[in-house]
Structure formats: structure tokens, C-alpha cells
Amino acid sequence: MADNLSEALKKLKLASADSATDSVDSCLDCLLKALAHNNAEASEKIQEMGILPLLPNLLAPQSSCTPKVANIIAEVAKNEFMRSPCVEAGLVPPLVQLLHSKDQEVLLQTGRALGNICYDSHEGRSAVDQAGGAQIVAGHIKSLSQNTDLDNGKLLTVFCGMLMNYSNDNDSLQAQLINMGVIPTLVKLLGFHSHNTALTEMCLIAFGNLAELESSKEQFASTNIAEELVRLFQKQTEHEKKEMIFEVLAPLAENDVIKLQLVEAGLVECLLDVVAHTVDGEREEDVAQLKTASDLMVLLLLGDESMQKLFEGGKGSVFQRVLSWVPSHNHQLQLAGALAIANFARNDGNCIHMVESGIVQKLLELLDRHVEEGNVTVQHAALSALRNLAIPVVNKAKMLSAGVSDTVLKFLPSEMPPVQFKLLGTLRMLIDTQADAADQLGTNAKLVERLVEWCEAKDHAGVMGESNRLLSALIRHSKSKDVVKTVIQGAGVKHLVTMATSEHMIMQNEALVALGLIASLDLAGGEKDFVGAGLVQVLHKLLSDERSAPEIKYNSMIIICAVLGSEPLQKEVQDLAFIDVVSKLRSHENKTVSHQASLTEQRLTAQS
């Protein structure tokens, strides 16, 4: 075979110079045979003998050899080491010219050759881009898309594959295809050729690539992609095919308009079917499908309109089915069920209805199953759901009497920051405006001790912020001397002083209100910590800073008046000449601030 190949290559060199068609033809047949026998070896030989630079002349549109030459290039370019040499030999421009041919076989082999040259090759893509190949192929797909002839399906599959290889993992080339309007064409293709497995798969892979780009979502939303994908999904029986469709659905479903289109096209029913069929399955593919379907279900609920449509006033069958996942024995379904509740709980009406219908009990039972050696993602999801449900004021007392805070406190020992973060947020929501609960939790020395520990969690800003906010909330909502004492004994005061310097105004203000309550309820107990944490210096800075909001200035002056009852703190106030700063605030545009400035100035004058 090797000798025959060498002979054929030598003949080809001579024949191409003479343009002797017959002898060229037989040499090409020999090359194709050799490539079929051992592609890599034959390709190497072709490269060694300098054949590639001869091929552009053999790619004449009228020549009968042209399809064979394009086929040889397609075969050679299957090898990674041959793609750059193909580009360097100048094969791309004449191949792109051949895309104007009317001959089906020429188009087919040319599409293959260009597709293979582009595969994973920056040089190949760049050459096709410069020669304008993608535009011509996109035009062909558009004009051929409604012709369901069998040969035509083959050509479309090759052309779609070529565009996919051309743009794969390359954002700018994908954007170029989107601007050419490829997406609506491919969606039509899917509708007309759903019986053609190879073409359908090609379209799905192309969608998967393009859907990752944000700019594609708007174009997808203007087509009937949702209906086409759902229709295709309903016909599938094989795991691999379903998986391919899922890979397109997931990035598309990140768009809220498409979420609603998918819900209206009946995707949810498909997903619920998948869950029902795979929940007890032990095969790897069942587990994978269950996860993908339930994750996608949760994603659809992230859109406000799609979520509300599925909630149907709490009477929707989808809502009911998803609720039944929470008590399931399957961790993946428990997780998806809890996340779904958290997503349904995004407005007060839904939250109130869900608490009335007894969902809290289901979530508490789920959490109880995950206290010891529990699944962290399930813990996190269930706590997220409880936190959201606790937002409406009317739900707080009901949830407290259902024992939510007791269950949540079981997770205090957790070392997982996501769980710590949600635990803190849930407790903070629950005690908002609930004095008794704030009093009960605020005198729980174990809780306060853990909060103080988390206030120093420098590696986890979220946990640190939420711990500070809960510490402040316990004092603000209870207004209790016992809670203040517990916080002082637990060494929490210094953290509240630090919180007053936060870059977030809401946190600054929460800290100042709590510090004001400590100063008025137990000044003697807090005095030492106030001095140690530099409270007076912090207040001076806040009052001097023109950027401080009116409420920050007001609450700072309230604290100044309260700490004057302490000798060491009063001395610090006098040493820092507060009277100068406060007197300037008498002319502040905010009436509450200017009035408080006058009162504070009088107190300072009386003390000096």
C-alpha cells in the first residue's frame, strides 16, 4: 500500500502539472484508498511529498476531480497535525469559492473539508473567517432548511457541523453567527427535520454552544424554540438524547422570557414525568436524569411570571407535586423540593398561603432528618425556604410557635459557612418585631457566644455580616436589659462598635441603635467595652463625616447624650471637642438632626 501510495503521489505531481484529468483521477482514487486504510500514515506521506500546495489548482469548480480533491482534504484534515499545513497550503480560499457550486457532491465534500480544517484549530477558523465561508454556509442552510429531501438532510447536517466546528468555544465567532441570524434558521430546521436524527443532534449541539452566550437569549426568545425542544423531548426514549436536550434547556432557562415559554410549552409536565420514572431507579443514568430534571424545575421557578403561573394560588398541581418531594427518601428530591419552596416564597401572598397550609412542619421534619451527619445542601435549602417564609410579619409568630427557632438552633454547631449564613438570616427574620422571641434568643448565652465567634469570621464576609446584624437585632427588638447583659458578658459590644463603621448604611444604623440601647439600659456594664472599642472616637468620626446619612448623625448624638453619665466616657467626649462638631449640625437641612443637635449641645454645655 505504501509503495502504491508513493507511486500515486509522484504521478499526481506530474499529472497535476500537465492537467491530465484521467491520470489525476486514478491517483486521487489511490490516495482515498490509502487514507481509508491508514489515515494518519497516508496524511503524513502526503505532507512529506509536498502534495498539499498542488491541491488548490485541482479545486477548479468545473473539474470532475473537484469532489474527490475536497474529500481528500476532508480526510487529511481529520488529523490535528494536518490542519495548519492545509491552511498554509492555501486550501481555504478555493474551498470557500466552491461553496458557490450547485453540485450537491461538491458542496458536501467542501463542507466536510472546511468543517474538519476548523475543528479545534485557531488557524483554520481564522482562514475561513477571512474568506467569508461562514456567511455562505449560513445562507445555504437558510435556503435549504425547508427541503426535507434525504440528500438535502445530509448536506444540512454537514453544514451545521461545519458552523459548529467553526464557532465552538469561540465567543466572537459565535456572536458573528448570532448576528447573521443563524438561530432562527436552526430552530426552523429542528421543526422541519425532527425525523432526521443526525441533523437534530447537530442542531442541539449548536444550540448548546450558542445558548451559553447572553446575546443569543433574545434571539432564541423570539423563536418557537421552547415548543420545538419540548416536542422533541416528549418523543425521546434514550437517556443520551434526553441529556442532549437538557444541555440546551439549562442555559436557555436562565432567561425569564424563555422560562415562561418553556412552562407554557409543557416542559414542567415532562420534568415531573422524568422524576416519577427515575426516583426509585438505581442506574447511574436514572440518578443523573433525576438530578437534571429537578434542577431544571427549580430553575424555572426563579422567574417571577413562570413561578406565579405554576403556583396557581397554591392550588396548582405542579406546586402540590413539588411539595411532595420534601418528605421523599431521595436527597436530590428533598433538595429540589426545599429550593422550590424557597423560590415560591418570593412574595408575601405566597408565603402567607404556604405557612397556612402547613409547609413549615414539612421543612422542620426535613431539617430534623439532617441534623446529625446531615446533607449540607439540603440543610442550606430548607433554611433558605424558612428564611423566605419568615419575611411577612403575620408569619413570624406562627412560625415561632411551630418551633422553628428551636429546630434552627440545632444547627449552631455547624462548621459550614453556607448553613451558618442561612441559619443567621432565618433567626434574624423571625425575631424582627417579635420582642419575646428576641428576648428568649438574646438571653441564650450559647447562641450569643457563637455569634461573637462568627463576628470574627474574616474569611466569610457573609457570615460575619449576618452575625453582627443578628447580635444587633436581638438587642433592638427585645429592648431588654437581660439581653444587653448577655451580649456584654459574651464580649459582643466591640463587634457592634466595629459594625458602626461598616460601609453599608443599614448596618451602621442597626449597630448605632443597639449601642444606644446598651448605653441607656446598662451603661455601667458596657462602659469598659465602650472605652476599649473606641466608641467615642467612632462617633466623632461619624458626626464629622459629611457623607454620613441623617439617621447616622441622629443616632450618634443619641449615644453621646447617653454616655455622658459615665465619667471616663464623658472625659473622652470633652477631650475630642464634640461641641464644635455638634454646633455645626444645628443648621443641618434635616429637621430631626438639627433639633437633636440643639439638645445635644445643651447637654454638652451643661456637662462642661
XYZ file of C-alpha atoms in Angstrom:
608
model
C 0.000 0.000 0.000
C 2.851 2.362 0.945
C 4.622 1.786 -2.370
C 1.410 2.259 -4.339
C 0.802 5.500 -2.440
C 4.293 6.851 -3.138
C 3.875 5.944 -6.791
C 0.464 7.614 -6.942
C 1.797 10.768 -5.265
C 4.671 11.029 -7.763
C 2.251 10.538 -10.654
C -0.079 13.146 -9.159
C 2.739 15.670 -9.070
C 3.453 15.113 -12.770
C -0.192 14.824 -13.836
C -1.270 17.999 -11.981
C 1.430 19.895 -13.852
C 0.044 18.594 -17.189
C -3.601 18.810 -16.098
C -4.125 15.275 -17.391
C -7.552 14.530 -15.907
C -7.648 10.751 -16.304
C -4.304 10.049 -14.669
C -5.095 12.613 -11.913
C -8.371 10.809 -11.277
C -6.755 7.402 -10.766
C -4.085 8.943 -8.486
C -6.835 10.536 -6.369
C -8.632 7.175 -6.065
C -5.371 5.639 -4.852
C -4.961 8.418 -2.264
C -8.509 7.931 -0.970
C -7.913 4.190 -0.666
C -4.672 4.776 1.277
C -6.414 7.293 3.589
C -9.204 4.781 4.250
C -6.611 2.125 5.096
C -4.421 4.251 7.450
C -5.371 7.895 7.530
C -2.554 9.229 9.751
C 0.215 7.420 7.842
C -1.118 8.411 4.420
C -1.612 12.019 5.539
C 1.958 12.189 6.743
C 3.192 10.901 3.385
C 1.062 13.478 1.519
C 2.558 16.210 3.674
C 6.143 14.916 3.224
C 5.894 14.789 -0.543
C 4.607 18.362 -0.801
C 1.222 17.437 -2.288
C -0.953 19.949 -0.358
C 0.266 23.044 -2.299
C -0.747 21.276 -5.559
C -4.349 20.829 -4.480
C -5.647 24.433 -4.873
C -5.165 24.125 -8.648
C -7.167 20.898 -8.633
C -10.139 22.567 -6.917
C -11.499 24.119 -10.099
C -15.303 24.494 -9.932
C -15.826 22.814 -13.357
C -13.379 19.926 -12.861
C -14.771 16.430 -12.398
C -11.933 15.768 -9.908
C -13.073 18.500 -7.540
C -15.324 16.394 -5.221
C -12.528 13.831 -4.805
C -9.930 16.513 -4.029
C -12.259 18.090 -1.445
C -12.893 14.602 0.007
C -9.111 14.020 0.303
C -8.704 17.357 2.119
C -11.600 16.411 4.440
C -9.926 13.080 5.243
C -6.460 14.588 5.710
C -7.849 17.347 7.995
C -9.193 14.727 10.404
C -5.631 14.714 11.769
C -4.817 17.576 14.096
C -1.226 17.823 12.739
C -2.539 18.416 9.194
C -4.894 21.355 9.821
C -2.299 24.146 9.938
C -0.467 22.750 6.845
C -3.841 22.762 4.993
C -4.240 26.449 5.831
C -0.616 27.241 4.924
C -1.017 25.472 1.585
C -3.768 27.995 0.726
C -6.585 25.436 0.568
C -9.221 27.501 2.385
C -9.938 30.294 -0.192
C -10.545 27.889 -3.137
C -12.686 25.657 -0.888
C -14.798 28.648 0.152
C -15.222 29.536 -3.537
C -16.575 26.040 -4.140
C -19.416 26.803 -1.719
C -20.996 28.730 -4.635
C -21.262 25.458 -6.608
C -24.654 23.977 -7.493
C -23.296 20.416 -7.363
C -24.546 18.552 -4.276
C -21.474 16.296 -4.013
C -19.061 19.240 -4.315
C -20.946 21.102 -1.594
C -20.982 18.040 0.662
C -17.237 17.336 0.407
C -16.359 21.044 0.633
C -18.468 21.408 3.785
C -16.686 18.392 5.283
C -13.254 19.726 4.351
C -13.876 23.186 5.837
C -15.515 21.700 8.938
C -12.541 19.437 9.621
C -9.992 22.213 8.973
C -11.842 24.361 11.551
C -12.049 21.637 14.181
C -10.167 22.835 17.254
C -7.879 24.938 15.014
C -7.458 28.659 15.515
C -5.657 28.989 12.144
C -8.394 27.076 10.343
C -11.202 29.191 11.797
C -9.331 32.383 11.121
C -8.777 31.446 7.450
C -12.454 30.510 6.971
C -13.489 33.741 8.690
C -11.270 35.843 6.390
C -12.559 34.051 3.300
C -16.193 34.684 4.394
C -17.053 30.957 4.485
C -19.473 31.073 7.429
C -21.793 33.612 5.738
C -22.112 31.450 2.603
C -22.806 28.284 4.626
C -25.371 30.116 6.802
C -27.073 31.272 3.576
C -27.181 27.703 2.252
C -28.722 26.404 5.482
C -31.365 29.113 5.331
C -32.368 28.359 1.732
C -32.247 24.576 2.206
C -33.944 24.466 5.615
C -37.459 23.671 4.352
C -36.435 20.981 1.877
C -36.868 17.598 3.598
C -35.282 15.563 0.786
C -32.936 12.851 2.160
C -29.750 14.032 0.358
C -30.553 17.525 1.430
C -30.655 16.367 5.075
C -27.123 15.014 4.690
C -25.862 18.314 3.317
C -27.584 20.298 6.061
C -26.010 18.035 8.686
C -22.546 18.651 7.219
C -23.117 22.416 7.001
C -24.413 22.621 10.587
C -21.397 20.599 11.727
C -19.098 22.956 9.842
C -20.573 26.032 11.568
C -20.326 24.264 14.910
C -16.633 23.435 14.428
C -16.075 26.978 13.193
C -17.506 28.640 16.284
C -17.075 26.105 19.093
C -15.661 27.675 22.294
C -15.059 30.960 20.470
C -17.294 33.751 21.766
C -16.559 36.232 18.983
C -17.265 33.725 16.175
C -20.427 32.564 17.977
C -21.514 36.211 18.235
C -20.825 36.548 14.498
C -23.152 33.612 13.756
C -25.837 35.086 16.025
C -25.594 38.406 14.148
C -26.002 36.514 10.864
C -29.367 35.266 12.168
C -28.343 31.608 12.374
C -30.519 30.911 15.447
C -33.997 31.340 13.843
C -32.790 29.262 10.856
C -31.604 26.399 13.082
C -34.845 26.451 15.092
C -36.831 26.121 11.836
C -34.522 23.304 10.827
C -35.332 21.460 14.042
C -39.047 21.768 13.277
C -38.829 20.533 9.680
C -36.246 17.787 10.219
C -37.105 16.343 13.637
C -37.168 12.852 11.994
C -33.503 13.240 10.958
C -31.507 12.066 13.980
C -28.072 13.220 12.812
C -29.303 16.680 11.865
C -31.328 17.022 15.076
C -28.254 16.173 17.136
C -26.184 18.705 15.196
C -28.785 21.415 15.857
C -28.875 20.554 19.565
C -25.096 20.772 19.900
C -25.138 24.108 18.040
C -27.901 25.405 20.345
C -25.950 24.249 23.383
C -22.913 26.243 22.238
C -24.807 29.383 21.233
C -27.130 29.394 24.273
C -24.160 29.996 26.574
C -23.854 33.488 25.055
C -26.050 36.108 26.694
C -26.652 37.876 23.367
C -28.278 34.711 21.972
C -31.094 34.597 24.510
C -33.083 37.430 22.927
C -32.975 35.735 19.505
C -33.948 32.382 20.996
C -36.843 34.060 22.820
C -38.202 35.409 19.507
C -38.445 31.876 18.034
C -40.588 28.872 18.988
C -37.543 27.031 20.409
C -39.444 26.191 23.609
C -42.193 24.302 21.739
C -39.700 22.552 19.456
C -37.493 21.364 22.325
C -40.437 20.191 24.432
C -41.922 18.348 21.424
C -38.559 16.713 20.741
C -38.127 15.827 24.416
C -41.532 14.114 24.546
C -40.503 11.818 21.653
C -37.222 10.690 23.228
C -36.783 7.369 24.961
C -32.984 7.215 25.176
C -31.120 8.711 28.107
C -28.378 10.231 25.880
C -30.902 12.077 23.700
C -32.758 13.463 26.709
C -29.433 14.521 28.183
C -28.587 16.438 24.964
C -31.872 18.334 25.131
C -31.341 19.058 28.828
C -27.965 20.598 27.978
C -29.721 23.116 25.729
C -32.638 23.736 28.098
C -30.469 24.618 31.108
C -28.703 27.697 29.635
C -31.891 28.807 27.820
C -33.964 28.571 31.004
C -31.748 31.201 32.622
C -33.713 33.754 30.585
C -37.015 34.793 32.215
C -38.929 35.161 28.924
C -37.834 31.681 27.822
C -38.664 30.274 31.292
C -42.277 31.296 30.782
C -42.299 29.952 27.190
C -40.991 26.593 28.437
C -43.639 26.444 31.163
C -46.362 27.265 28.610
C -44.974 24.665 26.177
C -45.447 21.949 28.826
C -41.857 21.329 29.913
C -42.857 21.062 33.575
C -45.078 18.050 32.924
C -42.162 16.377 31.088
C -39.861 17.061 34.038
C -42.359 15.706 36.559
C -42.655 12.538 34.438
C -38.873 12.123 34.396
C -38.802 12.488 38.190
C -41.609 9.960 38.656
C -39.833 7.411 36.425
C -36.353 7.810 37.885
C -36.929 8.451 41.598
C -36.561 4.780 42.542
C -34.026 3.942 39.850
C -30.562 2.874 40.890
C -28.849 3.047 37.492
C -26.388 5.865 37.031
C -28.440 7.364 34.207
C -31.588 7.431 36.394
C -29.737 9.329 39.114
C -28.343 11.766 36.517
C -31.752 12.361 34.898
C -33.456 12.860 38.236
C -30.898 15.496 39.190
C -31.064 17.318 35.864
C -34.885 17.320 35.753
C -35.344 18.502 39.345
C -32.602 21.151 38.993
C -34.259 22.464 35.839
C -37.606 22.563 37.622
C -36.089 24.761 40.337
C -34.507 26.988 37.662
C -37.908 27.553 36.002
C -39.243 28.769 39.364
C -36.639 31.542 39.502
C -38.674 33.583 37.017
C -41.421 35.630 38.687
C -44.029 35.019 35.976
C -43.231 31.340 35.483
C -43.205 30.781 39.261
C -46.568 32.515 39.785
C -48.108 30.598 36.879
C -47.094 27.288 38.482
C -48.153 28.387 41.992
C -51.743 28.986 40.820
C -52.760 30.448 44.163
C -51.277 27.463 45.968
C -53.722 25.125 44.270
C -51.602 24.276 41.228
C -50.978 20.574 40.650
C -47.313 21.320 39.901
C -46.970 23.134 43.218
C -48.566 20.190 45.034
C -46.328 17.636 43.280
C -43.191 19.599 44.128
C -44.277 19.813 47.789
C -44.488 16.029 47.884
C -40.738 15.919 47.140
C -39.837 17.341 50.562
C -40.718 14.218 52.624
C -39.157 11.986 49.938
C -36.420 9.484 50.863
C -34.295 10.813 47.987
C -31.797 13.568 48.913
C -31.883 15.112 45.437
C -35.669 15.452 45.586
C -35.597 16.772 49.157
C -33.136 19.403 47.985
C -35.164 20.354 44.904
C -38.383 20.457 46.959
C -36.884 22.789 49.559
C -35.353 25.026 46.868
C -38.691 25.118 45.054
C -40.447 26.262 48.249
C -37.778 28.957 48.690
C -38.499 30.092 45.108
C -42.282 30.031 45.551
C -41.767 32.061 48.747
C -40.757 35.211 46.896
C -43.814 37.318 47.635
C -45.884 37.858 50.765
C -49.102 36.341 49.364
C -47.426 33.046 48.510
C -45.572 32.943 51.848
C -48.724 33.535 53.879
C -50.624 30.843 51.952
C -47.802 28.332 52.363
C -47.455 28.856 56.111
C -51.235 28.470 56.494
C -51.105 25.219 54.541
C -48.591 23.595 56.919
C -45.399 23.664 54.845
C -43.322 24.774 57.822
C -43.893 21.434 59.556
C -42.626 19.555 56.486
C -39.463 21.673 56.389
C -38.833 21.191 60.125
C -39.215 17.427 59.768
C -36.789 17.521 56.835
C -34.247 19.505 58.880
C -34.606 17.096 61.794
C -33.618 14.264 59.454
C -30.436 16.142 58.575
C -29.121 17.333 61.961
C -26.607 14.567 62.574
C -24.219 13.938 59.681
C -26.754 15.717 57.506
C -26.614 16.701 53.867
C -25.312 20.284 53.808
C -27.068 21.280 50.582
C -30.419 20.069 51.952
C -29.825 21.945 55.238
C -28.977 25.103 53.296
C -32.039 24.799 51.038
C -34.501 24.135 53.882
C -33.126 27.064 55.905
C -33.414 29.298 52.798
C -37.061 28.329 52.481
C -37.758 29.052 56.171
C -35.972 32.408 55.941
C -38.138 33.483 52.990
C -41.330 32.258 54.641
C -40.492 34.304 57.760
C -40.445 37.638 55.905
C -44.185 38.562 56.149
C -44.970 39.914 59.640
C -48.080 37.705 60.017
C -45.975 34.554 59.560
C -43.404 35.248 62.286
C -45.469 34.394 65.390
C -46.961 31.306 63.692
C -43.511 30.034 62.746
C -42.116 30.725 66.207
C -44.946 28.823 67.855
C -44.343 25.942 65.390
C -40.857 25.651 66.929
C -38.798 26.987 64.016
C -36.209 28.731 66.187
C -35.638 25.556 68.266
C -35.025 23.468 65.137
C -32.771 26.119 63.591
C -30.673 26.308 66.769
C -29.826 22.612 66.386
C -27.524 23.691 63.543
C -25.486 26.109 65.691
C -22.555 23.648 65.857
C -22.359 23.542 62.023
C -18.956 24.384 60.578
C -20.364 25.001 57.093
C -20.478 28.737 56.203
C -23.473 28.407 53.804
C -25.510 26.748 56.582
C -24.284 29.287 59.167
C -25.279 32.142 56.836
C -28.840 30.879 56.276
C -29.290 29.963 59.949
C -28.427 33.549 60.951
C -30.695 35.039 58.303
C -33.612 32.839 59.366
C -33.303 33.801 63.035
C -32.959 37.485 62.145
C -36.139 37.395 60.046
C -38.034 35.521 62.769
C -37.296 37.973 65.592
C -37.982 41.121 63.579
C -40.701 42.953 65.628
C -41.032 39.866 67.899
C -39.905 41.112 71.338
C -40.493 37.885 73.270
C -38.588 35.763 70.772
C -35.728 38.299 70.666
C -35.630 38.225 74.482
C -35.600 34.445 74.605
C -32.851 34.083 71.977
C -30.887 37.090 73.243
C -30.538 35.573 76.709
C -29.331 32.269 75.226
C -25.651 32.510 76.191
C -24.670 29.655 73.836
C -26.185 31.462 70.852
C -24.573 34.805 71.762
C -21.205 33.103 72.256
C -21.451 31.510 68.776
C -22.485 34.839 67.242
C -19.465 36.581 68.758
C -17.258 33.826 67.369
C -18.763 34.254 63.882
C -18.390 38.037 64.101
C -14.678 37.307 63.674
C -15.093 35.009 60.645
C -12.924 37.193 58.412
C -12.820 34.529 55.671
C -16.597 34.572 55.341
C -17.868 38.138 54.957
C -21.489 36.992 54.663
C -21.425 35.035 57.922
C -19.588 37.883 59.666
C -22.126 40.468 58.474
C -25.165 38.357 59.384
C -23.755 37.581 62.866
C -23.316 41.270 63.586
C -26.800 42.038 62.308
C -28.398 39.296 64.427
C -26.490 40.442 67.523
C -27.806 43.969 66.987
C -31.330 42.701 66.199
C -31.546 40.748 69.480
C -30.992 43.993 71.373
C -33.104 46.230 69.112
C -36.186 44.003 69.077
C -36.084 42.903 72.724
C -35.046 46.275 74.253
C -34.247 44.056 77.218
C -31.682 44.677 79.950
C -31.126 40.918 80.281
C -30.270 40.617 76.593
C -27.899 43.593 76.873
C -26.220 41.904 79.880
C -25.836 38.629 77.929
C -24.241 40.466 74.991
C -21.862 42.381 77.300
C -20.853 39.179 79.127
C -20.376 37.411 75.785
C -17.930 40.147 74.628
C -20.230 41.281 71.813
C -20.045 45.048 72.354
C -16.766 45.609 70.488
C -18.265 43.943 67.393
C -21.221 46.327 67.428
C -18.803 49.270 67.622
C -16.910 47.901 64.608
C -20.224 47.356 62.812
C -20.965 51.082 63.238
C -18.051 51.746 60.847
C -19.465 49.414 58.142
C -19.635 50.662 54.552
C -23.323 49.682 54.480
C -25.511 52.395 55.980
C -28.213 49.965 57.059
C -25.668 48.015 59.136
C -24.181 51.207 60.595
C -27.618 52.294 61.709
C -28.580 48.923 63.198
C -25.335 48.960 65.187
C -25.897 52.519 66.479
C -29.458 51.790 67.632
C -28.212 48.691 69.535
C -25.311 50.672 71.072
C -27.758 53.401 72.124
C -29.882 50.775 73.901
C -26.812 49.331 75.690
C -25.855 52.841 76.817
C -29.333 53.611 78.136
C -30.100 50.164 79.681
C -26.735 49.214 81.216
C -24.140 51.977 80.854
C -22.140 50.767 83.844
C -21.924 47.251 82.393
C -20.959 48.452 78.905
C -18.598 51.271 79.946
C -15.384 49.231 79.893
C -16.101 47.759 76.436
C -17.126 51.168 75.069
C -13.780 52.612 76.126
C -11.816 49.582 74.906
C -13.503 49.594 71.477
C -13.046 53.364 70.972
C -16.776 54.097 70.733
C -16.438 57.842 71.318
C -13.788 58.168 68.583
C -16.056 56.279 66.149
C -18.974 58.602 66.946
C -16.773 61.684 66.460
C -15.764 60.382 63.027
C -19.372 59.655 62.005
C -20.542 63.115 63.088
C -17.636 64.876 61.356
C -18.110 62.990 58.078
C -20.301 64.989 55.689
C -21.240 61.766 53.869
C -22.928 60.257 56.954
C -26.685 59.892 56.451
C -29.060 61.946 58.667
C -30.118 58.869 60.699
C -26.461 58.018 61.363
C -25.841 61.533 62.706
C -29.049 61.469 64.760
C -28.340 58.078 66.391
C -24.702 59.030 67.055
C -25.858 62.104 69.025
C -28.374 59.986 70.982
C -25.469 57.765 72.111
C -23.309 60.813 73.010
C -26.051 62.073 75.340
C -26.431 58.588 76.873
C -22.700 58.050 77.593
C -22.294 61.392 79.386
C -23.454 59.548 82.524
C -20.109 57.675 82.563
C -17.075 59.541 83.890
C -14.393 58.020 81.617
C -16.614 58.312 78.537
C -17.623 61.898 79.404
C -13.936 62.792 79.661
C -13.304 61.313 76.192
C -16.212 63.352 74.796
C -14.787 66.575 76.280
C -11.256 65.803 75.051
C -12.466 65.445 71.496
C -14.277 68.826 71.466
C -17.595 67.332 70.345
C -19.324 70.631 70.930
C -17.715 72.097 67.807
C -18.958 69.271 65.588
C -22.441 69.241 67.135
C -22.962 73.015 66.949
C -22.373 72.867 63.169
C -25.171 70.314 62.886
C -27.713 72.777 64.330
C -28.053 74.215 60.824
C -28.416 70.761 59.178
C -31.129 70.620 56.477
C -32.764 67.629 58.184
C -35.023 68.950 60.977
C -34.663 65.843 63.178
C -30.862 66.149 63.036
C -30.814 69.902 63.693
C -33.227 69.520 66.634
C -31.145 66.683 68.152
C -28.001 68.791 67.633
C -29.520 71.604 69.750
C -30.453 69.178 72.544
C -27.016 67.522 72.431
C -25.255 70.894 72.506
C -27.248 71.866 75.617
C -26.259 68.617 77.347
C -22.600 69.061 76.425
C -22.603 72.671 77.626
C -24.229 71.676 80.916
C -21.601 68.969 81.465
C -18.517 71.094 80.713
